[in-house]
Amino acid sequence: MYIIPAVDVLDQKIVRLVEGDYNQVTRYEVSLEEQIETYQSNGTEFVHIIDLNGAKGDFSNQKYLFDIIRKTDMKVQYGGGVRSIEKVKELLDSGIHRVIVGTQAITNPTFLEELSKEVCDKTNSSDQIVVAIDVLDEVIKYSGWMESSPIKLMDYVDKCLQLGFFRFLCTDINKDGKLGGAGIDLYEKLLSHSPFIKLIASGGVSSMTDIEALNKLKIESCVVGKAIYENRISIEEIKAWNLQMLSTI
């Protein structure tokens, strides 16, 4: 299991939210450019960037983000406000390694079907699409976690798999931003239902003990954000873990 450092950006500032609540914001005094450089200089291959403004339909962050992203050699997993097939293709064509789709995939009944036709017939393209499933008490949330979907969690996973999408970013909203441990029970249910999905865990990771617990589930990777900024997990620990994981592949 690979650890992917996370950077959430709101109003051009690195932040962390509690349970996705925009009224519960912790801001960090480090720039996006500085943080990416810190990760890259410590041997991290991936970075997970979420445009929290974009998640609410406000695209004022995008130029700022892409001016910085274009300068890095890191593989970027990017999400927040990806609302069209054209935007997905634009991001992939611009060098984004993985694009996260969330709200549009849930609210637009034809979006995933159309996206599948556009990318899943191309070599490795479906590998670059990450379907976000943000879950609160097994209810899928969207639009910056402000709205609830009537679609049942496992039904949604099945639909995505049928269309050729197999990589999921699952955030346990109950755990997110609290440093109280990862959503092990939720991930166990998902993997029990669909053992062959590539699952990216997000939310609640507070220590290397949590990382070890997730690794036992055979999860592909996990996203770590607040634990880094609050000095619960060091960049050096992430580097050592990822090197160890790569050496065992």
Short mmCIF file of C-alpha atoms in Angstrom, two decimals:
data_model
loop_
_atom_site.label_atom_id
_atom_site.label_comp_id
_atom_site.label_asym_id
_atom_site.label_seq_id
_atom_site.Cartn_x
_atom_site.Cartn_y
_atom_site.Cartn_z
CA MET A 1 0.00 0.00 0.00
CA TYR A 2 1.38 3.35 -1.10
CA ILE A 3 0.96 6.52 1.00
CA ILE A 4 -0.13 9.57 -1.01
CA PRO A 5 0.30 12.93 0.75
CA ALA A 6 -2.76 15.15 0.43
CA VAL A 7 -3.03 18.88 -0.16
CA ASP A 8 -6.47 20.49 0.12
CA VAL A 9 -6.58 24.06 -1.17
CA LEU A 10 -9.20 26.67 -0.29
CA ASP A 11 -8.81 30.30 -1.37
CA GLN A 12 -5.21 29.51 -2.39
CA LYS A 13 -4.37 28.32 1.13
CA ILE A 14 -3.56 24.81 2.32
CA VAL A 15 -6.31 23.76 4.71
CA ARG A 16 -7.98 20.80 6.34
CA LEU A 17 -11.70 20.57 7.04
CA VAL A 18 -13.45 18.55 9.74
CA GLU A 19 -16.07 16.21 8.24
CA GLY A 20 -15.99 18.30 5.07
CA ASP A 21 -17.44 21.30 6.91
CA TYR A 22 -16.29 24.56 5.30
CA ASN A 23 -17.03 26.29 8.61
CA GLN A 24 -14.49 24.09 10.40
CA VAL A 25 -11.28 25.06 8.65
CA THR A 26 -7.69 24.75 9.83
CA ARG A 27 -5.28 26.82 7.74
CA TYR A 28 -1.58 26.04 7.48
CA GLU A 29 1.18 28.58 6.98
CA VAL A 30 2.86 26.87 4.07
CA SER A 31 2.30 27.48 0.38
CA LEU A 32 1.22 24.82 -2.09
CA GLU A 33 4.48 25.27 -3.99
CA GLU A 34 6.56 24.80 -0.83
CA GLN A 35 4.61 21.72 0.22
CA ILE A 36 4.91 20.03 -3.17
CA GLU A 37 8.64 20.75 -3.17
CA THR A 38 8.93 19.21 0.31
CA TYR A 39 7.22 16.03 -0.87
CA GLN A 40 9.20 15.81 -4.07
CA SER A 41 12.57 16.42 -2.40
CA ASN A 42 11.80 13.57 -0.01
CA GLY A 43 11.24 11.08 -2.76
CA THR A 44 7.44 11.06 -2.88
CA GLU A 45 6.14 10.13 -6.33
CA PHE A 46 2.45 11.04 -5.93
CA VAL A 47 0.60 14.02 -4.52
CA HIS A 48 -3.17 14.28 -4.01
CA ILE A 49 -4.53 17.79 -4.67
CA ILE A 50 -8.13 18.80 -4.03
CA ASP A 51 -9.53 22.17 -5.08
CA LEU A 52 -12.08 22.82 -2.33
CA ASN A 53 -13.33 25.93 -4.08
CA GLY A 54 -13.90 23.87 -7.22
CA ALA A 55 -15.83 21.28 -5.23
CA LYS A 56 -18.41 24.00 -4.56
CA GLY A 57 -18.46 25.21 -8.17
CA ASP A 58 -16.08 28.15 -7.61
CA PHE A 59 -13.15 27.90 -10.04
CA SER A 60 -11.16 30.89 -8.80
CA ASN A 61 -8.36 28.58 -7.58
CA GLN A 62 -7.69 26.84 -10.87
CA LYS A 63 -5.16 29.15 -12.49
CA TYR A 64 -3.21 29.33 -9.24
CA LEU A 65 -3.22 25.55 -8.92
CA PHE A 66 -2.20 24.81 -12.48
CA ASP A 67 0.57 27.38 -12.55
CA ILE A 68 2.15 25.35 -9.74
CA ILE A 69 1.20 21.86 -10.92
CA ARG A 70 2.82 22.45 -14.32
CA LYS A 71 6.17 23.02 -12.60
CA THR A 72 6.31 19.68 -10.78
CA ASP A 73 7.45 16.29 -12.00
CA MET A 74 5.28 14.54 -9.41
CA LYS A 75 2.31 12.44 -10.41
CA VAL A 76 -0.75 14.48 -9.46
CA GLN A 77 -4.06 12.95 -8.41
CA TYR A 78 -6.47 15.86 -8.83
CA GLY A 79 -10.07 16.52 -7.88
CA GLY A 80 -12.56 19.23 -7.09
CA GLY A 81 -15.04 20.68 -9.55
CA VAL A 82 -14.48 18.25 -12.43
CA ARG A 83 -17.91 18.73 -13.97
CA SER A 84 -17.60 17.67 -17.62
CA ILE A 85 -16.08 15.09 -19.97
CA GLU A 86 -14.19 17.93 -21.61
CA LYS A 87 -12.61 18.92 -18.28
CA VAL A 88 -11.52 15.32 -17.62
CA LYS A 89 -9.89 15.11 -21.05
CA GLU A 90 -8.32 18.55 -20.64
CA LEU A 91 -6.78 17.56 -17.31
CA LEU A 92 -5.43 14.26 -18.64
CA ASP A 93 -4.05 15.97 -21.74
CA SER A 94 -2.36 18.61 -19.56
CA GLY A 95 -0.41 15.94 -17.69
CA ILE A 96 -2.56 15.22 -14.64
CA HIS A 97 -1.85 11.57 -13.81
CA ARG A 98 -5.24 10.75 -12.28
CA VAL A 99 -8.50 12.69 -12.35
CA ILE A 100 -11.04 12.30 -9.57
CA VAL A 101 -14.70 12.47 -10.54
CA GLY A 102 -17.37 12.83 -7.88
CA THR A 103 -20.41 15.06 -7.93
CA GLN A 104 -21.06 14.94 -11.66
CA ALA A 105 -20.80 11.16 -11.70
CA ILE A 106 -23.60 10.99 -9.14
CA THR A 107 -25.92 13.79 -10.26
CA ASN A 108 -25.70 13.31 -14.03
CA PRO A 109 -27.07 9.84 -14.92
CA THR A 110 -25.23 9.74 -18.25
CA PHE A 111 -21.86 11.14 -17.16
CA LEU A 112 -20.14 7.86 -16.33
CA GLU A 113 -21.51 6.16 -19.43
CA GLU A 114 -20.21 8.97 -21.63
CA LEU A 115 -16.89 9.06 -19.82
CA SER A 116 -16.53 5.32 -20.24
CA LYS A 117 -17.01 5.64 -24.00
CA GLU A 118 -14.40 8.39 -24.15
CA VAL A 119 -11.64 6.86 -22.03
CA CYS A 120 -12.14 3.16 -21.35
CA ASP A 121 -11.46 2.10 -24.92
CA LYS A 122 -8.06 3.78 -24.82
CA THR A 123 -5.03 1.94 -23.46
CA ASN A 124 -4.62 2.58 -19.73
CA SER A 125 -7.07 5.51 -19.74
CA SER A 126 -9.52 3.98 -17.28
CA ASP A 127 -6.57 3.53 -14.94
CA GLN A 128 -6.39 7.33 -14.77
CA ILE A 129 -9.96 7.86 -13.58
CA VAL A 130 -10.64 7.77 -9.85
CA VAL A 131 -14.28 7.63 -8.75
CA ALA A 132 -14.81 9.45 -5.46
CA ILE A 133 -17.22 7.88 -3.03
CA ASP A 134 -17.55 10.12 0.00
CA VAL A 135 -19.53 8.26 2.62
CA LEU A 136 -21.32 9.32 5.80
CA ASP A 137 -22.99 6.40 7.61
CA GLU A 138 -23.06 4.48 4.28
CA VAL A 139 -24.80 7.39 2.53
CA ILE A 140 -22.94 8.85 -0.48
CA LYS A 141 -22.41 12.60 -0.19
CA TYR A 142 -21.54 15.06 -2.97
CA SER A 143 -21.18 18.80 -3.79
CA GLY A 144 -18.50 19.30 -1.17
CA TRP A 145 -20.33 16.78 1.04
CA MET A 146 -23.29 19.12 1.37
CA GLU A 147 -25.83 16.92 -0.48
CA SER A 148 -26.91 13.28 -0.06
CA SER A 149 -27.45 10.76 -2.86
CA PRO A 150 -30.29 8.20 -2.85
CA ILE A 151 -28.00 5.74 -4.65
CA LYS A 152 -26.99 2.82 -2.45
CA LEU A 153 -23.25 2.55 -1.92
CA MET A 154 -22.73 -0.97 -3.23
CA ASP A 155 -25.08 -0.40 -6.18
CA TYR A 156 -22.98 2.60 -7.17
CA VAL A 157 -19.75 0.59 -6.97
CA ASP A 158 -21.32 -2.11 -9.15
CA LYS A 159 -22.41 0.46 -11.73
CA CYS A 160 -18.90 1.91 -11.94
CA LEU A 161 -17.31 -1.51 -12.34
CA GLN A 162 -19.70 -2.41 -15.15
CA LEU A 163 -18.59 0.72 -17.00
CA GLY A 164 -14.89 -0.06 -16.63
CA PHE A 165 -13.97 2.11 -13.65
CA PHE A 166 -12.18 0.17 -10.94
CA ARG A 167 -10.25 2.72 -8.86
CA PHE A 168 -12.17 4.34 -6.02
CA LEU A 169 -11.22 7.07 -3.58
CA CYS A 170 -13.33 6.35 -0.51
CA THR A 171 -13.50 8.96 2.22
CA ASP A 172 -15.16 8.04 5.50
CA ILE A 173 -16.60 11.45 6.38
CA ASN A 174 -17.17 10.40 9.99
CA LYS A 175 -13.41 10.06 10.30
CA ASP A 176 -12.20 12.90 8.11
CA GLY A 177 -10.10 15.61 9.71
CA LYS A 178 -10.41 14.16 13.23
CA LEU A 179 -7.19 12.14 13.47
CA GLY A 180 -9.22 9.42 15.17
CA GLY A 181 -8.27 6.45 13.02
CA ALA A 182 -9.22 5.24 9.56
CA GLY A 183 -12.61 3.84 8.50
CA ILE A 184 -11.57 0.21 8.65
CA ASP A 185 -15.13 -1.14 8.89
CA LEU A 186 -16.26 0.75 5.78
CA TYR A 187 -13.27 -0.41 3.74
CA GLU A 188 -13.76 -4.01 4.85
CA LYS A 189 -17.36 -3.87 3.62
CA LEU A 190 -16.34 -2.45 0.25
CA LEU A 191 -13.59 -5.01 -0.29
CA SER A 192 -15.83 -7.84 0.85
CA HIS A 193 -18.40 -6.76 -1.75
CA SER A 194 -15.84 -6.17 -4.52
CA PRO A 195 -12.47 -7.75 -3.68
CA PHE A 196 -10.76 -6.68 -6.90
CA ILE A 197 -11.34 -2.92 -6.80
CA LYS A 198 -8.34 -0.66 -6.39
CA LEU A 199 -9.25 1.20 -3.24
CA ILE A 200 -7.70 4.47 -2.08
CA ALA A 201 -8.56 5.12 1.58
CA SER A 202 -9.03 8.63 2.91
CA GLY A 203 -10.00 10.12 6.24
CA GLY A 204 -8.88 9.80 9.83
CA VAL A 205 -5.34 8.46 9.41
CA SER A 206 -3.45 9.70 12.46
CA SER A 207 -0.39 7.47 12.83
CA MET A 208 1.72 4.77 11.25
CA THR A 209 -0.37 2.31 13.28
CA ASP A 210 -3.38 3.33 11.18
CA ILE A 211 -1.27 2.86 8.05
CA GLU A 212 -0.36 -0.67 9.14
CA ALA A 213 -4.02 -1.50 9.81
CA LEU A 214 -5.03 -0.31 6.34
CA ASN A 215 -2.19 -2.25 4.75
CA LYS A 216 -3.57 -5.48 6.21
CA LEU A 217 -6.76 -4.93 4.20
CA LYS A 218 -4.81 -5.03 0.91
CA ILE A 219 -5.83 -1.48 0.06
CA GLU A 220 -3.95 -0.04 -2.94
CA SER A 221 -3.06 3.29 -1.33
CA CYS A 222 -4.14 5.77 1.29
CA VAL A 223 -4.29 9.53 1.38
CA VAL A 224 -2.73 11.30 4.37
CA GLY A 225 -3.20 15.00 5.02
CA LYS A 226 -3.80 16.43 8.47
CA ALA A 227 -1.55 13.88 10.19
CA ILE A 228 1.37 15.32 8.23
CA TYR A 229 0.57 18.95 9.03
CA GLU A 230 -0.02 18.14 12.70
CA ASN A 231 3.30 16.23 12.89
CA ARG A 232 1.69 12.88 13.64
CA ILE A 233 3.36 11.28 10.61
CA SER A 234 6.64 12.60 9.24
CA ILE A 235 7.69 12.94 5.63
CA GLU A 236 10.61 10.67 6.46
CA GLU A 237 8.26 7.95 7.70
CA ILE A 238 6.23 8.21 4.49
CA LYS A 239 9.38 7.98 2.39
CA ALA A 240 10.62 4.91 4.29
CA TRP A 241 7.22 3.20 4.07
CA ASN A 242 6.82 3.83 0.35
CA LEU A 243 10.34 2.62 -0.42
CA GLN A 244 9.65 -0.53 1.56
CA MET A 245 6.37 -1.12 -0.30
CA LEU A 246 7.99 -0.59 -3.69
CA SER A 247 10.75 -3.03 -2.83
CA THR A 248 8.22 -5.77 -2.08
CA ILE A 249 6.31 -5.47 -5.38
#
